[in-house]
PDB file of C-alpha atoms in Angstrom:
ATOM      1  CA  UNK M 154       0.000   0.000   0.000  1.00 87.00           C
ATOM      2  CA  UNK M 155       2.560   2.711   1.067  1.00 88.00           C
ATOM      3  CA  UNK M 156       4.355   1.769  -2.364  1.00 92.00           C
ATOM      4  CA  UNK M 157       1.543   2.297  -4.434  1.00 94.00           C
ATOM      5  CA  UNK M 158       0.993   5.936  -2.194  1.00 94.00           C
ATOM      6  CA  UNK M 159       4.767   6.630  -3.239  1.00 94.00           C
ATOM      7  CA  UNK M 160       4.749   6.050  -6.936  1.00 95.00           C
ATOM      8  CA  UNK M 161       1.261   7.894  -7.188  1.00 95.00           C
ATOM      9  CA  UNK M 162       2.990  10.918  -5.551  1.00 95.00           C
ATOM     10  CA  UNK M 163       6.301  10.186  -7.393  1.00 95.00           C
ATOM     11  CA  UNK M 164       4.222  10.485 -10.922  1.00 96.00           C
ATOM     12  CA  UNK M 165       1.866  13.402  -9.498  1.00 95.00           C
ATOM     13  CA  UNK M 166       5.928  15.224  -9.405  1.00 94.00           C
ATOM     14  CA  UNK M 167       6.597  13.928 -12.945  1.00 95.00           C
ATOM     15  CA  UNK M 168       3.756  14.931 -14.323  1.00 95.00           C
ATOM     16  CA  UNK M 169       3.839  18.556 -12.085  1.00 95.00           C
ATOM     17  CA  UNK M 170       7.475  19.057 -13.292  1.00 95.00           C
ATOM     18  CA  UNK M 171       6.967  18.400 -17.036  1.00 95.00           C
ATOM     19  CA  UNK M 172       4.131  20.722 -17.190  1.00 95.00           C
ATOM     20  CA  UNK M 173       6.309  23.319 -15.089  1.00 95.00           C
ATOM     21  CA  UNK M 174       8.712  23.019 -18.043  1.00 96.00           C
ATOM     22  CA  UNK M 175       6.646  23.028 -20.969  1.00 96.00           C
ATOM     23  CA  UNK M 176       4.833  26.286 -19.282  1.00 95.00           C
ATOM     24  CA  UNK M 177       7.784  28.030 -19.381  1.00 96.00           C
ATOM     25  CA  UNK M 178       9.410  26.635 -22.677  1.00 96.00           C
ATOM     26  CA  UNK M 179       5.635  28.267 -24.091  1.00 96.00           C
ATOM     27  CA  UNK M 180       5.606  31.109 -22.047  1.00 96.00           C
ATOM     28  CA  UNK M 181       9.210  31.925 -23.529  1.00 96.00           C
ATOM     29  CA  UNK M 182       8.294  30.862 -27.148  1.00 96.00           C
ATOM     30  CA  UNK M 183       5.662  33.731 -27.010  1.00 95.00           C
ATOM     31  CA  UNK M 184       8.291  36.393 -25.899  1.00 94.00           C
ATOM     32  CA  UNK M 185      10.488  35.120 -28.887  1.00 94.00           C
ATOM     33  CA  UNK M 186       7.376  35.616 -30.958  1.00 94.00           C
ATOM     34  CA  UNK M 187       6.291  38.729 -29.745  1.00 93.00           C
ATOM     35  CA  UNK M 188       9.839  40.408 -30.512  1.00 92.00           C
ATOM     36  CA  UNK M 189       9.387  38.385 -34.136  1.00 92.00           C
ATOM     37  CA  UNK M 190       6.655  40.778 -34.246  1.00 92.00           C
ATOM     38  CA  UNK M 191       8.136  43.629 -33.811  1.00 91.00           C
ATOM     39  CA  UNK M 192      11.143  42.642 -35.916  1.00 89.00           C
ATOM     40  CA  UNK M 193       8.701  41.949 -39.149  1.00 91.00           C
ATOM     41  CA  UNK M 194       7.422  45.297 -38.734  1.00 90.00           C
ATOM     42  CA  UNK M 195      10.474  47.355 -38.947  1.00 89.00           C
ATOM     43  CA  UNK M 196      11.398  45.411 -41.623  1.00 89.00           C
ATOM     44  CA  UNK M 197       7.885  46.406 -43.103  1.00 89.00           C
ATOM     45  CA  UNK M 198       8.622  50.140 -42.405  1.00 88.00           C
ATOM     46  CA  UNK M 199      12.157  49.827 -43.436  1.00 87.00           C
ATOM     47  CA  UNK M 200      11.426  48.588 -46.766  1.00 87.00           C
ATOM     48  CA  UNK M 201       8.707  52.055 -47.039  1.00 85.00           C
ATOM     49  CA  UNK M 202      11.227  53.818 -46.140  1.00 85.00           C
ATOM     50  CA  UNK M 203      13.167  54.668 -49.556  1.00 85.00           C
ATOM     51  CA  UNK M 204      10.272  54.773 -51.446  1.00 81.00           C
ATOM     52  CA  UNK M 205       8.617  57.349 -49.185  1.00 80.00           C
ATOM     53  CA  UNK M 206      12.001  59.556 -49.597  1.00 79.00           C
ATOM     54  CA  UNK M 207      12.652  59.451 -53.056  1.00 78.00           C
ATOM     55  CA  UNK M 208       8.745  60.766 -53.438  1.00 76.00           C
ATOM     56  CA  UNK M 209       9.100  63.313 -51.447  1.00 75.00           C
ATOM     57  CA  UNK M 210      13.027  64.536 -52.619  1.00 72.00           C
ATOM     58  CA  UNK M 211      11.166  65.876 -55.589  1.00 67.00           C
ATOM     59  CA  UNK M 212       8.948  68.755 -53.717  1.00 66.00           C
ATOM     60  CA  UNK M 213      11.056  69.179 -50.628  1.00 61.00           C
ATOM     61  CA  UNK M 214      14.715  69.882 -52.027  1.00 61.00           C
ATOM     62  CA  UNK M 215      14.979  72.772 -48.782  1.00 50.00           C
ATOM     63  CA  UNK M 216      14.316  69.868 -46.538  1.00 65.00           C
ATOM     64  CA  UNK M 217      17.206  67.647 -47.258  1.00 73.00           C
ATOM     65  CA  UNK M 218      18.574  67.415 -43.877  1.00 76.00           C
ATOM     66  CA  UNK M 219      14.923  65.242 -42.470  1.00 77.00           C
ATOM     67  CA  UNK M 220      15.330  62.963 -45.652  1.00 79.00           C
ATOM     68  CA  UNK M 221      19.383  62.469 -45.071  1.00 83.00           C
ATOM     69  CA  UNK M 222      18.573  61.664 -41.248  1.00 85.00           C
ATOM     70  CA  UNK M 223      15.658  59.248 -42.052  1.00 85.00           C
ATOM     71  CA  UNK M 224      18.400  57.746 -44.056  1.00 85.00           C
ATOM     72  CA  UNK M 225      20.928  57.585 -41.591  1.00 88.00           C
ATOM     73  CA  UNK M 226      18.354  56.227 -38.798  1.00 89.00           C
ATOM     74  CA  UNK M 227      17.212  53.408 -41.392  1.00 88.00           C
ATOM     75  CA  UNK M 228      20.409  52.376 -42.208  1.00 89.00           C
ATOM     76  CA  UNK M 229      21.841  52.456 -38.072  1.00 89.00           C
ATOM     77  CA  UNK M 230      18.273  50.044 -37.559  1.00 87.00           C
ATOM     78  CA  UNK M 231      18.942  48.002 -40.072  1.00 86.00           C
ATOM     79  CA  UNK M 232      23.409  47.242 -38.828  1.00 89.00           C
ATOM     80  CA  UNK M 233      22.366  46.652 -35.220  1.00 88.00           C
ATOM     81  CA  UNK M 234      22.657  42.988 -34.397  1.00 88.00           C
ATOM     82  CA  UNK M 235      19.587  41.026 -34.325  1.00 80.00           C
ATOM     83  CA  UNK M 236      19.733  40.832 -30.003  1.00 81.00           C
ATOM     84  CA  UNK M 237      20.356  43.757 -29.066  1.00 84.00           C
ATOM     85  CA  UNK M 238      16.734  44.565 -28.507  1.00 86.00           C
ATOM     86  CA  UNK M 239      16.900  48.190 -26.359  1.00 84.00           C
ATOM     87  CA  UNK M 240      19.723  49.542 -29.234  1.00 87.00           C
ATOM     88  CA  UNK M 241      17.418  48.422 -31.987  1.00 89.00           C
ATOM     89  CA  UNK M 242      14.389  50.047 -29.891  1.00 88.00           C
ATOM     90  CA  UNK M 243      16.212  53.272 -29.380  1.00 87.00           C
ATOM     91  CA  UNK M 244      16.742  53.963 -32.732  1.00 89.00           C
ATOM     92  CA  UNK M 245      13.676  52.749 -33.683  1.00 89.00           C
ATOM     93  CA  UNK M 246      12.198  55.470 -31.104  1.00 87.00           C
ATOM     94  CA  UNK M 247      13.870  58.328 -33.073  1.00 87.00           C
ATOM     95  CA  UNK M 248      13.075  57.170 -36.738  1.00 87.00           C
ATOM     96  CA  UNK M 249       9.494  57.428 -35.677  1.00 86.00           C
ATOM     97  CA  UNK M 250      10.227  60.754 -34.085  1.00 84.00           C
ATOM     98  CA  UNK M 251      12.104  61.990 -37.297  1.00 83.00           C
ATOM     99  CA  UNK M 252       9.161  60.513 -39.296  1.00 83.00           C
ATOM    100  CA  UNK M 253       6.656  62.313 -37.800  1.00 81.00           C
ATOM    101  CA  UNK M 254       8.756  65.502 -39.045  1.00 77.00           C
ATOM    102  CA  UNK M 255       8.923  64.463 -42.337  1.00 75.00           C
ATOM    103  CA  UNK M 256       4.942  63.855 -42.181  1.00 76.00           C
ATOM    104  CA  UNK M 257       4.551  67.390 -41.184  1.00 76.00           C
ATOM    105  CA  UNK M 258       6.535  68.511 -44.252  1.00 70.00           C
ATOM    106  CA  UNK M 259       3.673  68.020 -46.284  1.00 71.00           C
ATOM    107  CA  UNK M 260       1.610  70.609 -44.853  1.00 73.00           C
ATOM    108  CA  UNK M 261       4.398  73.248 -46.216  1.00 73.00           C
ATOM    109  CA  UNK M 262       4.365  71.687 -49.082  1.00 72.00           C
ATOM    110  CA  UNK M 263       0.739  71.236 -50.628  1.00 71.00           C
ATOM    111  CA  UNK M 264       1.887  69.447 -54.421  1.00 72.00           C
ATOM    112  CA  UNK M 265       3.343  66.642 -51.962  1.00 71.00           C
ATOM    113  CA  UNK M 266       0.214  66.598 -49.927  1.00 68.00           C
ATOM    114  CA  UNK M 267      -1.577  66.075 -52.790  1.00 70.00           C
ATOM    115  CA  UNK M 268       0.465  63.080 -54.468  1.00 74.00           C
ATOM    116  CA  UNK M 269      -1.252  60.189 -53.707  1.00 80.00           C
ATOM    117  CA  UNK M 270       1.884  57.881 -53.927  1.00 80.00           C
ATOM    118  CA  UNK M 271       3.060  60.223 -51.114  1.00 78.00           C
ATOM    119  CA  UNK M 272      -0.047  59.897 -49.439  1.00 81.00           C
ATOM    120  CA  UNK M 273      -0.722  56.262 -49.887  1.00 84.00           C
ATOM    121  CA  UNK M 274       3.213  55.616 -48.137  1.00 82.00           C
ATOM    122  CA  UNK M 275       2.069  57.967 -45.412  1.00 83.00           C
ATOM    123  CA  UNK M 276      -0.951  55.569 -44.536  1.00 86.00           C
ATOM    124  CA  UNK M 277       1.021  52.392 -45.219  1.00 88.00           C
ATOM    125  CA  UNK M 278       3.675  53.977 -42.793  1.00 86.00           C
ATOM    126  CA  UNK M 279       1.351  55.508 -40.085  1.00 87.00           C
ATOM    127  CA  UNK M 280      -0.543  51.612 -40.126  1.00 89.00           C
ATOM    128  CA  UNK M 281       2.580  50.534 -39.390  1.00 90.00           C
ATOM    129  CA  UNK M 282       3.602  52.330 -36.552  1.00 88.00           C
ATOM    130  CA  UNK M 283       0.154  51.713 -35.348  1.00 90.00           C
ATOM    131  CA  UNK M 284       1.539  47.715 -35.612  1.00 92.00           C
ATOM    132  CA  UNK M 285       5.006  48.293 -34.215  1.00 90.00           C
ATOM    133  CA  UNK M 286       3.051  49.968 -31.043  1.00 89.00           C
ATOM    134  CA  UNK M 287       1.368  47.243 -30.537  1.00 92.00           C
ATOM    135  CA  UNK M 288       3.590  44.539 -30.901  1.00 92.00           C
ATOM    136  CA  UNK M 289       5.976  46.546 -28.165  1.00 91.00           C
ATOM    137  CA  UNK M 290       2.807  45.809 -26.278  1.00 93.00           C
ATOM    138  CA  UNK M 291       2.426  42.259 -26.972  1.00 94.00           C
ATOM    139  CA  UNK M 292       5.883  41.959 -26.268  1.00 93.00           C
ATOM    140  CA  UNK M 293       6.124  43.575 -22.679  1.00 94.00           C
ATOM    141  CA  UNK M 294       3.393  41.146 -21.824  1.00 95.00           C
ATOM    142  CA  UNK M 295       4.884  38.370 -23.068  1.00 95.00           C
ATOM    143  CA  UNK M 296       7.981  39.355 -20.680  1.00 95.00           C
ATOM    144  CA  UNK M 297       5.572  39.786 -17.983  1.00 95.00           C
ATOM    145  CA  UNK M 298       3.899  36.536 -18.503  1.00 95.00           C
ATOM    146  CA  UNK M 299       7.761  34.904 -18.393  1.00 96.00           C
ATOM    147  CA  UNK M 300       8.860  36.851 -15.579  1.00 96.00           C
ATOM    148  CA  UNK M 301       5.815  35.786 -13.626  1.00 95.00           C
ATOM    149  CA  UNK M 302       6.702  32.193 -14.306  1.00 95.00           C
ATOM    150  CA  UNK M 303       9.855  32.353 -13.215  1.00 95.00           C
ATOM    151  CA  UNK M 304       9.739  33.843  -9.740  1.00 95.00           C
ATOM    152  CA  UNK M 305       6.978  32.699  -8.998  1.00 93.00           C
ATOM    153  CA  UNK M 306       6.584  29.462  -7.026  1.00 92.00           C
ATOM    154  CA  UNK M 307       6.577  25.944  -7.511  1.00 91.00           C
ATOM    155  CA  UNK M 308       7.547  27.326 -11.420  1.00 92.00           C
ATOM    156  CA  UNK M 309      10.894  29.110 -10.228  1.00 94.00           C
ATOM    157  CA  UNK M 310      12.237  25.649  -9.080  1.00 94.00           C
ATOM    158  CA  UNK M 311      12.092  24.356 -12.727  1.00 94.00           C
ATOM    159  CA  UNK M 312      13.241  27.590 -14.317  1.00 94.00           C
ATOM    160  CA  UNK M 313      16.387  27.648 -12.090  1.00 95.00           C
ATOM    161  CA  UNK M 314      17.063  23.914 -12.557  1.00 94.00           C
ATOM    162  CA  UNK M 315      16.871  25.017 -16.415  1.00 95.00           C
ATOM    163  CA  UNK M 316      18.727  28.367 -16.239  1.00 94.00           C
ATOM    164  CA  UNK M 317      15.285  30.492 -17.523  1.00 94.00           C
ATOM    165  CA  UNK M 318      16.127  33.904 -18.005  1.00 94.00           C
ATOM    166  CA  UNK M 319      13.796  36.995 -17.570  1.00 93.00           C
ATOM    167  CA  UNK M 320      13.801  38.717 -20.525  1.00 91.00           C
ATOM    168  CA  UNK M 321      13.893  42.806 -20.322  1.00 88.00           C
ATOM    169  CA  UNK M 322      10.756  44.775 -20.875  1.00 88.00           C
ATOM    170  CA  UNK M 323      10.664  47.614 -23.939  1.00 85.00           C
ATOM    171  CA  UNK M 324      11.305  50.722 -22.064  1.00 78.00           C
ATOM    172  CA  UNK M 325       9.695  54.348 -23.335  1.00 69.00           C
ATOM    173  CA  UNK M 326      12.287  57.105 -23.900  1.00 63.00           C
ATOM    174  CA  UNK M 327      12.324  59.623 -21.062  1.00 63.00           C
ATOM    175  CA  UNK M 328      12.135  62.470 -23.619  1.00 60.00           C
ATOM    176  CA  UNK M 329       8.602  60.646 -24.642  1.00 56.00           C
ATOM    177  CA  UNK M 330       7.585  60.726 -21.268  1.00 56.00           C
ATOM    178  CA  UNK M 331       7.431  64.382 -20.810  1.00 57.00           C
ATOM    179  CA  UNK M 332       4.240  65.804 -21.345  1.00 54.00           C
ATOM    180  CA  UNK M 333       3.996  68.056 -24.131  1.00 49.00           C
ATOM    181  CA  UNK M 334       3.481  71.821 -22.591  1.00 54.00           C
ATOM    182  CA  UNK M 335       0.182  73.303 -24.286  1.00 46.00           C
ATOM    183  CA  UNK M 336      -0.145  77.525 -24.038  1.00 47.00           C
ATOM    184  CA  UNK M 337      -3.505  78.630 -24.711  1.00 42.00           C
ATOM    185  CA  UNK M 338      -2.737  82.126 -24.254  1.00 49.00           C
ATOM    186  CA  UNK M 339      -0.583  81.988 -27.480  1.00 44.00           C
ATOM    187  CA  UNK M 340      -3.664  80.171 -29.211  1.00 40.00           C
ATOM    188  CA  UNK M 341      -5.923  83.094 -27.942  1.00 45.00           C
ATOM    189  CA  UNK M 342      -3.562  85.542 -29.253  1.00 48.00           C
ATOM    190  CA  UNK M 343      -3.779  84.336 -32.744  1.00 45.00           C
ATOM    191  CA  UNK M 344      -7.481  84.672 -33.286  1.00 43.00           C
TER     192      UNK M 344
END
């Protein structure tokens, strides 16, 4: 009798363990996933990218220094190694930022405005922002799911017998942080 108690509590510990480790071996999977994510749609806005600057070269030849840095930030994404997450994050951060500038070009400019292959990147490239935000979402709570696995107990004794890592989270620029100051006095002023 107390062997058959033993081996029912011995395979109650198998089977416990093994779905300890296949918890976190998904839970991981979906961070890997989640970054995938967020990797396909750089790419995606990468790939815009020239097409969007050779359209707009032609009506904004005084705004040459916006195009040359989109450049430069596309081609600094595009050399960091495929790990280094926060690096390719942080750039990513101000090629969105410089984006936005060149986006507000067209309102100087109203033949650009008005070309819909010009317009047409704009969307593609504002839809994929939209996707790059949330993937960084889908991402941090993948990380949060993983972290949660692995300090949390009876999971942590698996994920230290198997050397799980936390992964880091996707942090938001300080500068993007700040709240953007708003003077309606200057806005009253102008009418």
């Amino acid at each position: 009798m107390v062997a058959i108690i033993l081996i029912v509590i011995v395979a109650l510990l198998v089977v416990w363990y093994i779905s300890s480790y296949n918890g976190l071996i998904r839970t991981r999977t979906h961070v890997q996933e989640s970054w995938s994510q967020i990797d396909v749609q750089l790419k995606r806005r990468n790939d815009l990218i020239p097409n969007l600057v050779s359209t707009t070269k032609g009506y904004a030849n005084y705004e040459q220094s916006t195009l040359k840095k989109v450049v430069e930030l596309r081609n600094q994404l595009t050399a960091i190694p495929a790990g280094d997450h926060q690096q390719t994050m942080e750039v990513s951060n101000q090629l969105s930022t410089t984006l936005r500038s060149l986006f507000a070009l067209s309102e100087n400019y109203p033949d650009l405005k008005a070309n819909t292959q010009f317009t047409q990147l704009m969307e593609e490239l504002t839809n994929t922002e939209n996707k790059i935000a949330y993937s960084r979402q889908l991402y941090n709570s993948s990380v949060a799911n993983l972290t949660m696995k692995i300090q949390s107990f009876p999971s942590n004794i698996v994920a230290k017998i198997h050397h799980f890592q936390e992964s880091d989270y996707l942090q938001v620029p300080e500068e993007e942080k700040v709240a953007p100051k708003v003077n309606f006095d200057d806005f009253n002023q102008d009418k």
